[in-house]
Coordinates of C-alpha atoms in Angstrom, one line a residue:
M10 CA 191.5 43.2 -30.9
V11 CA 187.8 43.8 -29.5
T12 CA 185.2 40.9 -30.4
R13 CA 182.0 41.9 -31.8
P14 CA 180.3 40.7 -28.5
A15 CA 182.2 42.9 -26.8
L16 CA 181.2 46.1 -29.2
R17 CA 177.8 44.9 -29.0
L18 CA 178.1 45.4 -24.9
G19 CA 179.7 48.5 -25.2
A20 CA 176.8 49.8 -27.5
I21 CA 174.0 48.6 -25.1
A22 CA 176.1 50.2 -22.3
A23 CA 176.4 53.3 -24.3
L24 CA 172.7 52.9 -25.3
L25 CA 171.8 52.7 -21.5
G26 CA 173.3 55.6 -20.3
I27 CA 171.7 57.5 -23.1
V28 CA 168.0 56.5 -22.1
A29 CA 169.2 56.9 -18.1
N30 CA 170.1 60.8 -19.2
I31 CA 167.9 63.6 -18.3
V32 CA 166.4 63.5 -22.0
L33 CA 164.7 60.2 -24.4
I34 CA 165.8 60.1 -27.7
A35 CA 163.6 58.4 -30.3
L36 CA 165.0 56.5 -33.2
P37 CA 163.0 57.6 -36.0
L38 CA 162.4 54.1 -38.1
D39 CA 159.5 53.1 -36.4
L40 CA 158.6 55.9 -33.9
Q41 CA 155.9 53.9 -32.0
T42 CA 158.1 51.3 -31.5
D43 CA 161.1 53.1 -30.7
L44 CA 159.3 55.1 -28.2
D45 CA 157.5 52.1 -26.4
W46 CA 160.8 50.1 -26.1
L47 CA 162.6 53.3 -24.7
F48 CA 160.2 54.1 -22.1
K49 CA 160.2 50.3 -21.0
L50 CA 164.0 50.6 -21.1
R51 CA 164.0 53.6 -18.8
G52 CA 161.3 52.4 -16.7
P53 CA 158.9 54.8 -14.4
R54 CA 160.6 57.7 -13.0
T55 CA 159.0 60.1 -10.4
A56 CA 156.9 62.7 -11.3
P57 CA 157.3 66.4 -9.8
D58 CA 155.5 66.7 -6.3
E59 CA 154.2 70.1 -7.3
V60 CA 151.3 68.0 -9.4
V61 CA 148.2 66.5 -7.8
I62 CA 145.1 64.6 -9.7
V63 CA 141.8 64.4 -7.6
G64 CA 140.1 61.6 -9.6
I65 CA 136.4 61.3 -9.6
D66 CA 135.9 57.4 -9.4
Q67 CA 133.0 55.2 -8.3
D68 CA 134.1 54.9 -4.7
S69 CA 133.5 58.6 -5.0
A70 CA 130.5 58.3 -6.4
D71 CA 128.8 56.2 -4.1
R72 CA 130.2 57.4 -1.3
L73 CA 128.7 60.9 -2.0
G74 CA 125.2 59.5 -3.2
L75 CA 126.0 60.5 -6.9
P76 CA 126.0 59.0 -10.6
R77 CA 129.2 57.3 -12.0
L78 CA 129.7 59.7 -14.7
P79 CA 130.3 63.1 -13.5
K80 CA 128.3 65.3 -16.2
P81 CA 125.2 65.2 -13.6
W82 CA 126.8 66.0 -10.7
P83 CA 125.5 68.6 -9.1
R84 CA 127.9 71.9 -9.6
S85 CA 127.4 72.9 -6.0
Q86 CA 129.5 70.0 -5.4
H87 CA 132.4 71.2 -7.6
A88 CA 132.0 74.7 -5.7
Q89 CA 132.4 72.6 -2.1
L90 CA 135.9 70.9 -3.7
V91 CA 137.0 74.4 -5.4
N92 CA 136.6 75.9 -1.8
K93 CA 138.3 73.6 -0.2
L94 CA 141.3 73.2 -2.6
T95 CA 141.3 77.0 -2.1
D96 CA 141.3 77.0 1.6
Q97 CA 144.7 74.5 1.5
G98 CA 146.3 76.6 -1.2
A99 CA 146.4 75.3 -4.7
S100 CA 148.0 77.3 -6.9
V101 CA 146.0 76.4 -9.9
I102 CA 142.8 74.1 -10.1
V103 CA 142.7 72.5 -13.4
F104 CA 139.1 70.9 -14.8
D105 CA 139.1 68.4 -17.2
L106 CA 135.3 68.5 -17.4
Y107 CA 133.2 70.4 -19.8
F108 CA 131.0 72.6 -18.8
E109 CA 128.8 72.9 -21.4
E110 CA 125.3 74.1 -20.4
S111 CA 123.4 75.5 -17.6
R112 CA 121.2 73.2 -15.7
N113 CA 120.6 74.7 -12.2
A114 CA 121.0 78.3 -12.1
E115 CA 121.9 78.6 -8.3
H116 CA 124.6 75.5 -8.6
D117 CA 126.1 77.5 -11.4
R118 CA 126.2 80.7 -8.9
L119 CA 127.9 78.7 -6.2
L120 CA 130.5 77.3 -8.6
A121 CA 130.9 80.8 -10.0
Q122 CA 131.5 82.3 -6.8
A123 CA 133.9 79.4 -6.0
F124 CA 136.1 80.2 -9.3
R125 CA 136.5 83.8 -8.3
R126 CA 137.2 83.1 -5.2
A127 CA 140.0 80.9 -6.0
E128 CA 141.2 83.3 -9.1
N129 CA 143.2 80.2 -10.4
A130 CA 140.6 77.9 -12.2
I131 CA 141.1 76.6 -15.7
L132 CA 138.5 75.4 -17.6
F133 CA 138.6 72.7 -20.2
S134 CA 137.1 74.1 -23.9
Q135 CA 135.7 72.0 -26.6
L136 CA 136.7 71.8 -29.9
D137 CA 134.4 71.0 -32.9
K138 CA 134.6 70.7 -36.4
R139 CA 131.8 72.2 -38.6
Q140 CA 131.3 72.7 -41.8
R141 CA 131.9 76.0 -43.8
A142 CA 128.5 77.3 -45.8
E143 CA 129.5 76.9 -49.5
K144 CA 127.9 77.9 -53.2
K145 CA 124.8 76.0 -53.6
N146 CA 125.4 72.8 -55.4
S147 CA 129.4 72.8 -54.5
P148 CA 131.5 69.6 -54.6
L149 CA 133.4 71.1 -52.1
Q150 CA 132.8 69.9 -48.0
L151 CA 135.3 72.1 -45.9
F152 CA 135.5 72.1 -42.4
T153 CA 136.8 74.5 -39.7
E154 CA 137.7 73.7 -36.5
Q155 CA 136.2 76.4 -33.2
Q156 CA 136.6 76.3 -29.7
F157 CA 133.8 76.3 -27.5
A158 CA 134.0 78.1 -24.3
P159 CA 132.4 76.7 -20.8
I160 CA 129.0 78.4 -20.2
R161 CA 129.2 82.2 -19.9
E162 CA 128.9 82.4 -16.3
L163 CA 131.7 79.9 -15.6
A164 CA 133.9 81.2 -18.2
Q165 CA 133.7 84.8 -17.1
A166 CA 134.4 83.8 -13.4
A167 CA 137.3 81.5 -14.4
A168 CA 140.9 82.5 -14.9
G169 CA 140.9 80.8 -18.1
W170 CA 140.4 78.0 -20.6
G171 CA 142.0 76.0 -23.2
P172 CA 141.1 72.6 -25.2
F173 CA 142.9 69.5 -24.9
P174 CA 143.0 67.7 -28.2
L175 CA 145.3 64.6 -28.6
P176 CA 147.0 64.1 -32.0
K177 CA 145.9 60.1 -31.9
T178 CA 146.6 58.6 -35.1
S179 CA 147.2 54.9 -33.7
A180 CA 145.6 53.1 -30.2
T181 CA 148.5 54.7 -28.3
V182 CA 149.2 58.6 -27.5
T183 CA 152.7 59.6 -27.5
S184 CA 152.1 63.6 -28.3
F185 CA 149.9 67.0 -27.2
W186 CA 149.3 70.1 -28.5
L187 CA 150.7 73.1 -27.0
F188 CA 149.1 75.5 -29.2
K189 CA 146.6 75.1 -32.2
E190 CA 147.6 77.0 -35.1
E191 CA 145.0 76.5 -37.2
I192 CA 142.4 78.2 -34.5
D193 CA 144.6 81.3 -34.5
G194 CA 147.1 79.8 -32.4
I195 CA 145.0 79.1 -29.4
P196 CA 146.6 77.5 -26.2
T197 CA 146.0 74.1 -25.2
L198 CA 144.9 73.4 -21.5
P199 CA 148.3 72.7 -20.1
V200 CA 150.0 75.8 -21.6
V201 CA 147.0 78.0 -19.8
A202 CA 147.6 75.9 -16.7
L203 CA 151.5 76.7 -16.4
Q204 CA 151.1 80.4 -17.2
A205 CA 148.3 80.4 -14.7
Y206 CA 150.9 78.7 -12.1
A207 CA 153.5 80.7 -12.8
L208 CA 151.6 83.7 -12.0
E209 CA 150.2 82.6 -9.0
N210 CA 153.6 81.2 -7.3
C211 CA 155.9 84.2 -8.7
G212 CA 154.4 86.9 -10.5
V213 CA 156.2 87.9 -14.1
S214 CA 158.0 91.0 -14.9
P215 CA 156.0 93.1 -17.0
A216 CA 159.3 94.5 -18.8
L217 CA 159.0 92.0 -21.3
L218 CA 155.7 93.3 -22.6
N219 CA 155.7 96.5 -24.7
D220 CA 151.8 96.9 -24.2
A221 CA 151.6 98.9 -21.1
A222 CA 147.6 98.3 -20.8
I223 CA 148.1 94.8 -21.0
A224 CA 150.9 94.4 -18.3
D225 CA 148.8 96.8 -15.9
T226 CA 145.9 94.1 -16.2
T227 CA 147.6 90.7 -16.2
F228 CA 150.4 90.6 -14.0
S229 CA 148.2 90.2 -10.5
K230 CA 146.3 87.1 -9.8
H231 CA 143.8 89.5 -9.1
H232 CA 143.2 90.8 -12.6
S233 CA 143.8 87.5 -14.2
K234 CA 141.2 87.6 -16.4
P235 CA 142.9 88.6 -19.6
L236 CA 145.2 85.7 -19.0
L237 CA 144.6 84.3 -22.5
A238 CA 145.7 87.5 -24.1
L239 CA 148.9 87.3 -21.6
I240 CA 149.7 84.4 -23.3
K241 CA 149.2 85.3 -26.5
T242 CA 151.5 88.6 -26.0
L243 CA 154.1 86.6 -24.2
R244 CA 154.5 84.0 -27.1
S245 CA 154.7 86.7 -29.9
Q246 CA 157.5 88.6 -28.0
I247 CA 159.4 85.5 -27.0
Q248 CA 159.5 84.2 -30.4
S249 CA 160.3 87.3 -32.0
A250 CA 163.1 88.5 -29.6
P251 CA 163.9 85.3 -27.8
Q252 CA 167.4 87.0 -26.4
Q253 CA 165.6 89.7 -24.7
A254 CA 163.3 87.5 -23.4
Q255 CA 165.4 85.6 -21.9
T256 CA 167.0 88.2 -19.8
Q257 CA 163.5 90.5 -19.1
L258 CA 161.5 87.4 -18.1
R259 CA 162.3 87.1 -14.5
L260 CA 160.0 85.5 -11.6
S261 CA 160.3 87.2 -8.5
D262 CA 161.2 85.4 -5.2
I263 CA 157.8 85.1 -3.8
G264 CA 157.2 81.9 -2.3
G265 CA 160.7 80.6 -3.3
C266 CA 159.9 80.6 -6.9
K267 CA 163.3 79.4 -8.7
Q268 CA 164.3 80.6 -12.5
A269 CA 163.6 77.2 -13.8
I270 CA 160.0 78.1 -14.3
A271 CA 161.0 81.1 -16.4
D272 CA 163.1 78.8 -18.2
A273 CA 160.4 76.4 -18.5
L274 CA 157.8 79.6 -19.7
I275 CA 160.6 80.6 -22.5
A276 CA 160.7 77.1 -23.8
M277 CA 157.1 76.7 -23.9
Y278 CA 156.5 79.6 -26.1
R279 CA 159.7 79.5 -28.2
G280 CA 159.3 75.8 -29.0
D281 CA 157.1 74.1 -31.5
N282 CA 153.6 73.8 -31.1
W283 CA 153.7 70.3 -30.0
R284 CA 155.4 67.8 -28.2
Y285 CA 156.2 64.2 -27.3
L286 CA 154.6 62.9 -24.0
D287 CA 157.0 62.0 -21.4
F288 CA 155.4 59.7 -19.5
Y289 CA 156.2 59.1 -15.9
G290 CA 155.0 55.3 -15.8
P291 CA 151.7 53.5 -15.5
A292 CA 148.2 54.7 -14.0
S293 CA 148.7 57.0 -10.8
S294 CA 152.3 57.5 -11.4
I295 CA 151.4 61.4 -10.8
S296 CA 150.1 61.9 -7.1
T297 CA 146.5 61.1 -7.0
V298 CA 143.5 61.2 -4.7
S299 CA 140.0 60.5 -4.8
Y300 CA 137.3 63.0 -5.3
Q301 CA 135.9 62.4 -1.9
R302 CA 138.9 62.1 -0.1
A303 CA 139.8 65.7 -1.4
L304 CA 136.5 66.8 0.2
H305 CA 136.9 65.4 3.4
E306 CA 140.6 65.1 4.5
P307 CA 143.6 67.8 4.6
L308 CA 145.7 67.5 1.4
D309 CA 149.2 68.3 0.7
I310 CA 148.4 70.6 -1.9
N311 CA 150.0 74.1 -1.1
G312 CA 151.7 75.9 -3.9
K313 CA 150.7 72.6 -6.1
A314 CA 148.6 72.3 -9.4
V315 CA 145.6 70.3 -9.1
F316 CA 144.0 68.6 -12.1
V317 CA 140.4 67.4 -11.5
G318 CA 138.7 64.9 -13.8
L319 CA 137.3 61.2 -14.4
L320 CA 139.4 58.6 -13.0
D321 CA 137.4 55.6 -13.0
P322 CA 139.1 52.3 -14.5
T323 CA 135.4 50.3 -14.3
L324 CA 133.7 52.5 -16.7
E325 CA 132.0 50.7 -19.2
T326 CA 132.5 54.0 -21.2
R327 CA 136.1 54.6 -20.4
E328 CA 137.1 54.1 -23.9
D329 CA 136.0 57.5 -24.3
D330 CA 138.4 59.2 -22.1
S331 CA 141.2 56.5 -21.9
F332 CA 144.5 56.3 -24.1
Q333 CA 146.9 53.8 -24.7
T334 CA 150.9 54.6 -23.8
A335 CA 154.1 52.7 -23.4
F336 CA 153.0 52.0 -19.9
A337 CA 149.5 51.8 -19.7
Q338 CA 147.7 49.2 -22.1
G339 CA 143.9 47.8 -22.1
D340 CA 142.1 48.1 -18.6
Q341 CA 145.4 50.0 -17.3
A342 CA 145.1 52.6 -20.4
L343 CA 145.5 56.2 -18.8
F344 CA 142.7 58.9 -18.6
G345 CA 142.5 62.1 -20.2
V346 CA 143.1 64.3 -16.8
E347 CA 146.1 62.0 -16.3
I348 CA 147.7 63.2 -19.7
A349 CA 146.6 66.3 -19.5
A350 CA 148.4 66.5 -16.0
T351 CA 151.5 64.7 -17.4
A352 CA 152.1 67.3 -20.3
F353 CA 151.5 70.3 -17.7
A354 CA 154.2 68.3 -15.5
N355 CA 156.4 67.9 -18.5
L356 CA 156.3 71.5 -19.1
L357 CA 156.8 72.5 -15.7
E358 CA 159.9 70.4 -15.8
N359 CA 160.9 71.7 -19.3
R360 CA 161.2 67.9 -20.2
R361 CA 161.1 66.8 -23.5
V362 CA 161.3 63.9 -25.9
W363 CA 163.7 64.7 -28.9
T364 CA 163.9 62.5 -32.1

């Protein structure tokens, strides 16, 4: 006869086996509690080596003689960083900084020049809610969400851009959007970054696309300006003909590219417009280097995705760009650039949390 304690032990062992598997399964009773419990039970796991974060921190600001907050940093400084990352073979360079306005024409020109040279820079765009004009004296107040790209000179020089809003219904972040359907299905920053990463590393067979004009202008890193149009077209094609996409979307062997990236793209375009985040652990679980070190030391970033953003736990204003997770609470909360890099890494690995 099997005793109740034995049954409990068996159930616990089975649950541990499930949690250790490649997919986390969350119970629907209390989503936040369940996810936190399952992540802590599983523990941290190794993040993919293909993702690196360059953090703007106090040490970098002090060593470079710059303000602690990155907004007033001269863009000529970012141009130096982009050129350094390009020279060391970064596959995609993602800025989790919003270049909202022009401040110094020469510095803007230098950064745009660096973006054009890199051919793989992805920039952050801002989402904002604006009130719609209604009839006079109307009691209704309707708002629309709009995307605002970076300043024109930098947007034209970059390969693409995307927003990164997070569904934050509580103090803890659990998920991210891939596409914002209410704004014409625009892709978010991690999606744009993954498509750029795939193009840079592998190139994509244009056989999937029916539009020859798009195929002629988007499947080369030298003509990557229509990247956002490519993303919209690929998503439409894959959702309408998934079996055809599975056979036609093939990545070349350039740089040892694997079919896994094609599978990741198909899953990204075919799936829902949001996913739960599969966190790797506490802060710095993804390979991280300081901004000043990235400027002055050689880095192992050849063929990798590099995310650049604020990463300073000493800032009093950190609540504007920090997020609680199952692994990161209080002063150890993750910054936005870490969440964006985590989302990208999840997409690249084709990993997700199922409920």
